[in-house]
Coordinates of N, CA and C in Angstrom, one line a residue:
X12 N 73.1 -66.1 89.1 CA 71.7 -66.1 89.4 C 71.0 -65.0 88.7
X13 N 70.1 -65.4 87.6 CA 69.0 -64.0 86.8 C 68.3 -63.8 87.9
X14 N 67.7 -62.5 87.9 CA 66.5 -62.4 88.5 C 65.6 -61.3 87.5
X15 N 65.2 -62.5 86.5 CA 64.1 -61.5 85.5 C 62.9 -61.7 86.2
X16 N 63.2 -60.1 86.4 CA 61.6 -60.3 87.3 C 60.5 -59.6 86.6
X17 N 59.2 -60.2 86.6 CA 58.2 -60.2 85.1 C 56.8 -59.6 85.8
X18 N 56.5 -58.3 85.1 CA 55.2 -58.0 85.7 C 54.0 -58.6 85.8
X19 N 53.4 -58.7 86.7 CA 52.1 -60.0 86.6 C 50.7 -59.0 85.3
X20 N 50.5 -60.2 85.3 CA 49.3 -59.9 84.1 C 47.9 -59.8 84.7
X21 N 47.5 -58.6 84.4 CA 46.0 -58.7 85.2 C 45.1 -59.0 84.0
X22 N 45.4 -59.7 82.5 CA 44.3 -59.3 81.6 C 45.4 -59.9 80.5
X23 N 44.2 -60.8 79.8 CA 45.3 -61.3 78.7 C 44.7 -60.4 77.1
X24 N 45.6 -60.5 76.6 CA 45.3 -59.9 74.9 C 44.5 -61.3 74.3
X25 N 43.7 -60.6 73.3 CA 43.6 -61.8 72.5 C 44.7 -62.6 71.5
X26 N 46.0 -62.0 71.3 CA 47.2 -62.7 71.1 C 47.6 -63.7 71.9
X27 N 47.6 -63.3 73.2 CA 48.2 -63.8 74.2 C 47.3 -65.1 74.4
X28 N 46.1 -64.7 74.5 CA 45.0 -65.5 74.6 C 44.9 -67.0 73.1
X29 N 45.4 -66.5 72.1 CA 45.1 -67.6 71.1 C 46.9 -68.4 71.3
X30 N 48.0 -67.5 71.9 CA 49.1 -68.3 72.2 C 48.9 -69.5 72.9
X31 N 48.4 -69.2 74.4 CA 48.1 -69.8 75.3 C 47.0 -71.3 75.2
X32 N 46.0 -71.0 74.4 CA 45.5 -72.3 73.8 C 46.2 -72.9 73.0
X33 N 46.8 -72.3 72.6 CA 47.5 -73.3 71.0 C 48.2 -74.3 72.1
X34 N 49.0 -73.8 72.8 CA 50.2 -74.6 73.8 C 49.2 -75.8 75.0
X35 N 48.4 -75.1 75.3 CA 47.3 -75.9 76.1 C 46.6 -77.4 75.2
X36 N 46.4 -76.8 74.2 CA 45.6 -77.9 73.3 C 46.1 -79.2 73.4
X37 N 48.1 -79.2 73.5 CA 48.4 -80.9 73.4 C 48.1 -81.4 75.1
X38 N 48.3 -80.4 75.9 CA 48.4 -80.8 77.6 C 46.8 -81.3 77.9
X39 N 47.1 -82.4 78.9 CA 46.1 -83.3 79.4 C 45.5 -82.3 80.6
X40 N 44.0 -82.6 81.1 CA 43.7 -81.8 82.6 C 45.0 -82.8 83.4
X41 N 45.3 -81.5 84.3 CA 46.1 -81.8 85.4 C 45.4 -82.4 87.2
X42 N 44.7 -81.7 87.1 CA 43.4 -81.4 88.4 C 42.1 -81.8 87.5
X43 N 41.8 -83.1 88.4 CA 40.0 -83.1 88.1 C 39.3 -83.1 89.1
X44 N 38.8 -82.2 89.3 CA 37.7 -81.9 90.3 C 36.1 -82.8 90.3
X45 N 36.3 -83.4 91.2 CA 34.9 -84.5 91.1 C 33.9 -83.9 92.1
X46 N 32.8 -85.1 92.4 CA 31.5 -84.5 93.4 C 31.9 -83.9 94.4
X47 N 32.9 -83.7 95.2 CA 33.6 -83.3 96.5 C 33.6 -82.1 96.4
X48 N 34.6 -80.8 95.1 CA 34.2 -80.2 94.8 C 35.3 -79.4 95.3
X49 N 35.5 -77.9 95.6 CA 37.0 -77.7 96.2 C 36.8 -77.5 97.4
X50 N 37.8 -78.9 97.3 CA 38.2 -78.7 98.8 C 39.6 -78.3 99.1
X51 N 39.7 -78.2 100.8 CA 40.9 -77.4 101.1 C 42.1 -78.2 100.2
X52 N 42.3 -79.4 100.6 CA 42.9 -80.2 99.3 C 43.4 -80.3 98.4
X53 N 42.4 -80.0 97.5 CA 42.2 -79.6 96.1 C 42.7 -78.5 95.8
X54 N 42.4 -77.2 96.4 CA 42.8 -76.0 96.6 C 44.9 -75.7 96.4
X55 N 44.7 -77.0 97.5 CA 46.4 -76.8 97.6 C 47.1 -77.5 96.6
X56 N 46.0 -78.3 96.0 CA 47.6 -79.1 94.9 C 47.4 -78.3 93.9
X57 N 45.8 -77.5 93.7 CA 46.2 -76.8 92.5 C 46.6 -75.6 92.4
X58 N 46.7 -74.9 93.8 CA 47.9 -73.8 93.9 C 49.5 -74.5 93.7
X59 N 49.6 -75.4 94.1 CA 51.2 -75.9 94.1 C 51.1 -76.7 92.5
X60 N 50.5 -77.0 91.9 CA 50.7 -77.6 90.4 C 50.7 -75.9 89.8
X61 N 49.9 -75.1 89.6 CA 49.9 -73.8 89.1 C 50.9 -73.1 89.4
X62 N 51.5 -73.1 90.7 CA 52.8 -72.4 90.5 C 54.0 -73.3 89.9
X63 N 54.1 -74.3 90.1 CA 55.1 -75.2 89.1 C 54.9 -75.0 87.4
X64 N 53.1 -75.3 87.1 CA 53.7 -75.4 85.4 C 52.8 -73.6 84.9
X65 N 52.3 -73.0 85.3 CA 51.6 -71.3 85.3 C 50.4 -71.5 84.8
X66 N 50.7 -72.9 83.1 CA 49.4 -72.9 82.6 C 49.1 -74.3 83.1
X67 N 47.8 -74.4 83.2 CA 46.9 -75.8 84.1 C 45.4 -75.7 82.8
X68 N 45.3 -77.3 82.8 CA 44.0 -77.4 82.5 C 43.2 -78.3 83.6
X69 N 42.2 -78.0 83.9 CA 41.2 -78.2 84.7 C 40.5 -79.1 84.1
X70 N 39.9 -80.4 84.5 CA 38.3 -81.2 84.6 C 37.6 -80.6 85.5
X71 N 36.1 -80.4 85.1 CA 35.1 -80.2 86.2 C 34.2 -81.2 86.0
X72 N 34.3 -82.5 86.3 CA 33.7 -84.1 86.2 C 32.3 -83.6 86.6
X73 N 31.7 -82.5 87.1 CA 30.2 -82.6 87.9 C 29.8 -81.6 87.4
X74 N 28.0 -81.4 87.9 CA 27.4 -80.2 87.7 C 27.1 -79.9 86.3
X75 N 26.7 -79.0 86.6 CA 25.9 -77.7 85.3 C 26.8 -77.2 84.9
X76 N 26.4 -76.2 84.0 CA 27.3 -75.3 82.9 C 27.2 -74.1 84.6
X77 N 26.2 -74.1 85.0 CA 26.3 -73.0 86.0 C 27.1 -72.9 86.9
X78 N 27.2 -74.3 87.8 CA 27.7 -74.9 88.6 C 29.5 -74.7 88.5
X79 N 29.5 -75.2 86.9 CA 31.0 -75.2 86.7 C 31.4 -73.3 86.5
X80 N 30.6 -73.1 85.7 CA 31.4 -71.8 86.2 C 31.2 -71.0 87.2
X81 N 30.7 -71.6 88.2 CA 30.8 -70.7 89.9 C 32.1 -71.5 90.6
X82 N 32.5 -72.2 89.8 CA 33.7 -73.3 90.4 C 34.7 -72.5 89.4
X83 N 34.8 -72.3 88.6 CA 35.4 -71.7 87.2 C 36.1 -70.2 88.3
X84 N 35.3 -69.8 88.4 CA 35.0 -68.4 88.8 C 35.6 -68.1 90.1
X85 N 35.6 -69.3 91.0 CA 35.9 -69.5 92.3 C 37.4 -69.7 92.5
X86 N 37.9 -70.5 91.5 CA 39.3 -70.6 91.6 C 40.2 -69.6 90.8
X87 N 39.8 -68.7 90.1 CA 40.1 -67.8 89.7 C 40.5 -66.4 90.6
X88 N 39.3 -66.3 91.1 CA 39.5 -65.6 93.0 C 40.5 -66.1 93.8
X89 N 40.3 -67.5 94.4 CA 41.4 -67.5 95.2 C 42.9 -67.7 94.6
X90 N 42.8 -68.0 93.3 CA 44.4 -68.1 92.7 C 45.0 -67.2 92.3
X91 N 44.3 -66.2 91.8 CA 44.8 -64.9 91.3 C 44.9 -65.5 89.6
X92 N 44.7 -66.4 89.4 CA 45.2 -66.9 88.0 C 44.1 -66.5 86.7
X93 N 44.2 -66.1 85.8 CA 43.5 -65.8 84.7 C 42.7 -66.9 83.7
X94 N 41.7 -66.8 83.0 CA 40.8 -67.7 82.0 C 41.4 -67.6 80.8
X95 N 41.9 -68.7 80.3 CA 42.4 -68.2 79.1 C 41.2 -68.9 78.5
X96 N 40.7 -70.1 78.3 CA 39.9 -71.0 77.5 C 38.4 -71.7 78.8
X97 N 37.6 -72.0 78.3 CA 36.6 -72.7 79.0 C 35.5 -73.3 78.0
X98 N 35.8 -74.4 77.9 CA 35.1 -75.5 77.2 C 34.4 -76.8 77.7
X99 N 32.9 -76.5 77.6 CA 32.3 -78.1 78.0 C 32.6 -78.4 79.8
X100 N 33.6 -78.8 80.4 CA 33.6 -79.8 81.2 C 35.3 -79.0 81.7
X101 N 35.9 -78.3 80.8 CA 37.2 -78.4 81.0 C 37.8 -77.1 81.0
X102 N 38.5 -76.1 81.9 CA 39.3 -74.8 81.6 C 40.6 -74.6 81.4
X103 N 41.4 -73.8 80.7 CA 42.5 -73.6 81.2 C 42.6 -72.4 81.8
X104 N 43.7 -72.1 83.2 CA 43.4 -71.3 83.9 C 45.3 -70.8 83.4
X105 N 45.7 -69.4 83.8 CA 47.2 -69.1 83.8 C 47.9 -68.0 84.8
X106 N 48.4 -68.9 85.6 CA 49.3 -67.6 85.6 C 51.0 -67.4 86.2
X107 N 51.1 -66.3 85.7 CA 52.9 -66.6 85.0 C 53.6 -65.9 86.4
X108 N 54.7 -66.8 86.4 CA 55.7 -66.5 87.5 C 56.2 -64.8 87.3
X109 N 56.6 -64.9 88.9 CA 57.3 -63.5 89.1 C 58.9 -63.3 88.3
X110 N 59.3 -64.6 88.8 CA 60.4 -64.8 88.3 C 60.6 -66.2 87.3
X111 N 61.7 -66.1 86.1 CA 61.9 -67.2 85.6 C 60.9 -67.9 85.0
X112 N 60.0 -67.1 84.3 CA 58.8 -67.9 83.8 C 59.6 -68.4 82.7
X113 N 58.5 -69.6 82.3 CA 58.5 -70.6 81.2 C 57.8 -69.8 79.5
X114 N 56.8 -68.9 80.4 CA 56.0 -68.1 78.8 C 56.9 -66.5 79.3
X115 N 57.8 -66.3 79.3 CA 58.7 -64.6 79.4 C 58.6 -64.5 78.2
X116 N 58.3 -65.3 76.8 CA 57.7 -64.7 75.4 C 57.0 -64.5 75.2
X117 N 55.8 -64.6 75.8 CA 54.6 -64.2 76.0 C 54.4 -63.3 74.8
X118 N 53.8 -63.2 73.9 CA 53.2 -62.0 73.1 C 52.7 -61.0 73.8
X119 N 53.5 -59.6 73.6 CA 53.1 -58.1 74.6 C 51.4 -57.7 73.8
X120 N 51.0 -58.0 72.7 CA 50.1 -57.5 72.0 C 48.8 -58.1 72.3

């Protein structure tokens, strides 16, 4: 049994940051958030999808550019998870396991 255990990331590099879209670019949104909007629900599958794959992309089907990023903004709060990308309609959000992550190559720069 490893136990690589991996410091959490409060802040990505811009390395880190152009890795993280490159990988994102082929993956489909996982979570689409429609007129409902987050609910407790919602909340939970995309804390339990986020801790399964770290990186997630988001639909935000509704609303304004404002709208979505107070929604953007909102799940970033309650997840603890980071912005790597935010485009149009769509984000990717990340964040990496304590243990046994999938990105432990993460670029340190």
């Amino acid at each position: 049994m490893s136990s690589n255990k991996i410091k959490p990331l409060t802040a990505l590099t811009n390395t880190q940051t152009k890795f993280l879209r490159s990988v994102a670019h082929n993956i489909r949104p996982m979570i689409i958030i429609g007129g409902n909007g987050l609910t407790d629900g919602l909340m939970a599958e995309l804390e339990s999808t986020l801790a399964h794959h770290e990186l997630l992309k988001i639909k935000i089907a509704f609303g304004e550019r404002e709208d979505r990023s107070g929604i953007i903004q909102n799940i970033l709060q309650q997840t603890g998870a980071l912005l790597v990308q935010s485009i149009g309609k769509t984000c990717v959000i990340f964040r990496q396991k304590a243990q046994d992550s999938a990105f432990s190559d993460l670029p340190k720069k």
